[in-house]
Amino acid sequence: VCSSDLDVATITSYRVGRTGRTDASMRVLIVDDEPDIRQVLRMILEKNGCEVAEEKGAKRIVNAARKHEPDIILLDVMMPGVDGFTAVEALQADKRTSDIPIAMLTALSDMDSIQRAIEAGATGYLTKPFSVELLYGQVEAILEKAKDDSGQKVVDYPRVV
């Protein structure tokens, strides 16, 4: 998803969260170096009643997670400086942030990257480009999997056309 692919009307007119539930208490921390991606994610999540905080890189992710106390973190992998894999490891190493579910949201769709993210501690793995219509439901599914304590992960494998 990039800003040229979507307009504000598209984002605000769809019926999101196929569950029909909006959760005003869901707090989401978005960590992505691309401002257009952060803007689209913010619009989707706020449309569904979420509180959203943003970071444009992973360098201060542990401090941001402590400050905002998110219910879930949406984390890009490929960012300058600290990458998403390293950020997950840092979050997992801190006892105040280790229980926060993390959904990787990245253009990397190879099995090695998916496995590396899951092994580092990510709860879910979503690929870009993502579906505006499905994203909120996917975030909810990842959060629910984290809450059920089954250890299962949510992975959105890229579709082959």
CSV table of C-alpha atoms in Angstrom, one decimal:
chain,number,residue,atom,x,y,z
A,1,VAL,CA,0.0,0.0,0.0
A,2,CYS,CA,1.3,3.4,-0.8
A,3,SER,CA,-0.5,6.8,-0.9
A,4,SER,CA,-0.7,6.7,-4.7
A,5,ASP,CA,-2.7,3.5,-4.5
A,6,LEU,CA,-5.3,4.8,-2.1
A,7,ASP,CA,-7.2,7.9,-1.5
A,8,VAL,CA,-8.8,9.0,1.7
A,9,ALA,CA,-12.3,8.2,0.4
A,10,THR,CA,-11.3,4.6,-0.1
A,11,ILE,CA,-10.0,4.3,3.5
A,12,THR,CA,-12.9,6.0,5.1
A,13,SER,CA,-15.7,4.3,3.1
A,14,TYR,CA,-14.9,0.6,3.6
A,15,ARG,CA,-16.5,-1.5,6.3
A,16,VAL,CA,-13.6,-2.7,8.4
A,17,GLY,CA,-13.1,-5.3,11.0
A,18,ARG,CA,-15.3,-7.9,9.5
A,19,THR,CA,-16.0,-8.9,13.1
A,20,GLY,CA,-18.2,-5.8,13.4
A,21,ARG,CA,-16.4,-4.9,16.6
A,22,THR,CA,-14.6,-1.6,17.3
A,23,ASP,CA,-12.4,-1.5,20.3
A,24,ALA,CA,-11.8,2.0,21.6
A,25,SER,CA,-9.4,0.7,24.1
A,26,MET,CA,-7.0,-1.0,21.7
A,27,ARG,CA,-3.8,0.9,21.7
A,28,VAL,CA,-1.5,0.4,18.7
A,29,LEU,CA,2.1,1.4,18.2
A,30,ILE,CA,3.1,1.7,14.6
A,31,VAL,CA,6.9,1.5,13.8
A,32,ASP,CA,7.7,2.2,10.2
A,33,ASP,CA,10.1,4.5,8.4
A,34,GLU,CA,7.6,5.2,5.6
A,35,PRO,CA,5.3,8.2,6.5
A,36,ASP,CA,2.7,7.1,3.9
A,37,ILE,CA,2.4,3.7,5.4
A,38,ARG,CA,2.1,5.2,8.9
A,39,GLN,CA,-0.6,7.5,7.7
A,40,VAL,CA,-2.6,4.8,6.0
A,41,LEU,CA,-2.3,2.5,9.1
A,42,ARG,CA,-3.3,5.3,11.4
A,43,MET,CA,-6.4,6.1,9.3
A,44,ILE,CA,-7.5,2.4,9.3
A,45,LEU,CA,-6.9,1.9,13.0
A,46,GLU,CA,-8.5,5.2,14.1
A,47,LYS,CA,-11.5,4.5,11.9
A,48,ASN,CA,-11.9,1.4,14.1
A,49,GLY,CA,-11.6,3.3,17.3
A,50,CYS,CA,-8.0,2.5,18.1
A,51,GLU,CA,-5.6,4.8,19.9
A,52,VAL,CA,-2.5,5.1,17.7
A,53,ALA,CA,1.1,6.2,18.5
A,54,GLU,CA,3.8,6.2,15.9
A,55,GLU,CA,7.6,5.9,15.7
A,56,LYS,CA,9.5,6.4,12.4
A,57,GLY,CA,12.2,4.0,13.4
A,58,ALA,CA,13.0,1.2,15.8
A,59,LYS,CA,16.0,2.9,17.6
A,60,ARG,CA,13.8,3.9,20.5
A,61,ILE,CA,11.2,1.2,20.3
A,62,VAL,CA,11.6,-0.1,23.9
A,63,ASN,CA,11.2,3.4,25.3
A,64,ALA,CA,8.2,4.1,23.0
A,65,ALA,CA,6.5,0.8,24.1
A,66,ARG,CA,7.0,1.6,27.7
A,67,LYS,CA,5.6,5.1,27.2
A,68,HIS,CA,2.6,4.2,25.1
A,69,GLU,CA,1.9,0.8,26.7
A,70,PRO,CA,0.3,-0.5,23.4
A,71,ASP,CA,-1.8,-3.6,23.2
A,72,ILE,CA,0.0,-4.5,20.0
A,73,ILE,CA,2.9,-3.2,17.9
A,74,LEU,CA,2.9,-3.1,14.1
A,75,LEU,CA,6.5,-3.3,13.2
A,76,ASP,CA,8.3,-2.9,9.8
A,77,VAL,CA,11.4,-5.0,9.2
A,78,MET,CA,13.4,-3.0,6.7
A,79,MET,CA,14.3,0.3,8.3
A,80,PRO,CA,17.5,2.3,8.5
A,81,GLY,CA,19.5,1.8,11.7
A,82,VAL,CA,17.8,-0.8,13.8
A,83,ASP,CA,15.8,-3.4,11.8
A,84,GLY,CA,12.6,-5.0,12.9
A,85,PHE,CA,14.2,-8.3,13.8
A,86,THR,CA,16.6,-6.6,16.2
A,87,ALA,CA,13.7,-4.5,17.6
A,88,VAL,CA,11.7,-7.6,18.4
A,89,GLU,CA,14.7,-9.1,20.2
A,90,ALA,CA,15.1,-5.8,22.2
A,91,LEU,CA,11.4,-5.8,23.1
A,92,GLN,CA,11.5,-9.5,24.2
A,93,ALA,CA,14.6,-8.8,26.4
A,94,ASP,CA,12.9,-6.1,28.4
A,95,LYS,CA,10.5,-7.5,31.1
A,96,ARG,CA,8.2,-4.4,30.8
A,97,THR,CA,7.7,-5.0,27.0
A,98,SER,CA,8.2,-8.7,26.5
A,99,ASP,CA,4.5,-9.5,26.7
A,100,ILE,CA,3.4,-7.0,24.1
A,101,PRO,CA,2.2,-8.8,20.9
A,102,ILE,CA,4.1,-7.8,17.8
A,103,ALA,CA,2.9,-8.0,14.3
A,104,MET,CA,5.6,-7.7,11.7
A,105,LEU,CA,4.3,-5.7,8.7
A,106,THR,CA,6.8,-5.9,5.9
A,107,ALA,CA,7.5,-6.4,2.2
A,108,LEU,CA,9.7,-9.4,3.0
A,109,SER,CA,7.7,-12.5,2.2
A,110,ASP,CA,10.3,-15.3,2.1
A,111,MET,CA,10.1,-18.1,4.6
A,112,ASP,CA,13.5,-17.3,6.1
A,113,SER,CA,12.3,-13.8,7.1
A,114,ILE,CA,9.0,-15.2,8.4
A,115,GLN,CA,10.8,-17.8,10.5
A,116,ARG,CA,13.3,-15.3,11.8
A,117,ALA,CA,10.6,-13.0,12.9
A,118,ILE,CA,8.6,-15.7,14.7
A,119,GLU,CA,11.8,-17.1,16.3
A,120,ALA,CA,12.7,-13.6,17.5
A,121,GLY,CA,9.3,-13.4,19.3
A,122,ALA,CA,6.8,-11.9,16.8
A,123,THR,CA,3.2,-12.9,17.3
A,124,GLY,CA,2.2,-12.4,13.7
A,125,TYR,CA,3.5,-11.6,10.3
A,126,LEU,CA,1.7,-9.6,7.7
A,127,THR,CA,3.0,-8.7,4.2
A,128,LYS,CA,2.9,-5.5,2.3
A,129,PRO,CA,1.1,-4.6,0.2
A,130,PHE,CA,-1.7,-5.2,2.7
A,131,SER,CA,-5.4,-5.2,2.2
A,132,VAL,CA,-7.1,-2.0,3.6
A,133,GLU,CA,-10.3,-4.0,4.0
A,134,LEU,CA,-8.7,-6.9,6.0
A,135,LEU,CA,-5.9,-5.2,8.0
A,136,TYR,CA,-7.9,-4.4,11.1
A,137,GLY,CA,-9.3,-7.9,11.3
A,138,GLN,CA,-5.8,-9.4,10.9
A,139,VAL,CA,-4.6,-7.2,13.7
A,140,GLU,CA,-7.5,-8.4,15.9
A,141,ALA,CA,-6.7,-12.0,15.1
A,142,ILE,CA,-3.1,-11.6,16.1
A,143,LEU,CA,-4.1,-9.9,19.3
A,144,GLU,CA,-6.6,-12.7,20.1
A,145,LYS,CA,-3.9,-15.4,19.4
A,146,ALA,CA,-1.6,-13.6,21.8
A,147,LYS,CA,-4.3,-13.5,24.5
A,148,ASP,CA,-5.3,-17.2,24.1
A,149,ASP,CA,-1.7,-18.1,25.1
A,150,SER,CA,-1.7,-21.1,22.7
A,151,GLY,CA,1.7,-20.1,21.3
A,152,GLN,CA,0.1,-20.2,17.8
A,153,LYS,CA,1.2,-17.5,15.4
A,154,VAL,CA,-0.8,-15.6,12.7
A,155,VAL,CA,1.0,-15.5,9.3
A,156,ASP,CA,-0.5,-13.9,6.2
A,157,TYR,CA,1.3,-15.6,3.4
A,158,PRO,CA,1.5,-13.6,0.2
A,159,ARG,CA,-0.9,-14.7,-2.4
A,160,VAL,CA,0.5,-16.1,-5.7
A,161,VAL,CA,-1.5,-14.9,-8.7
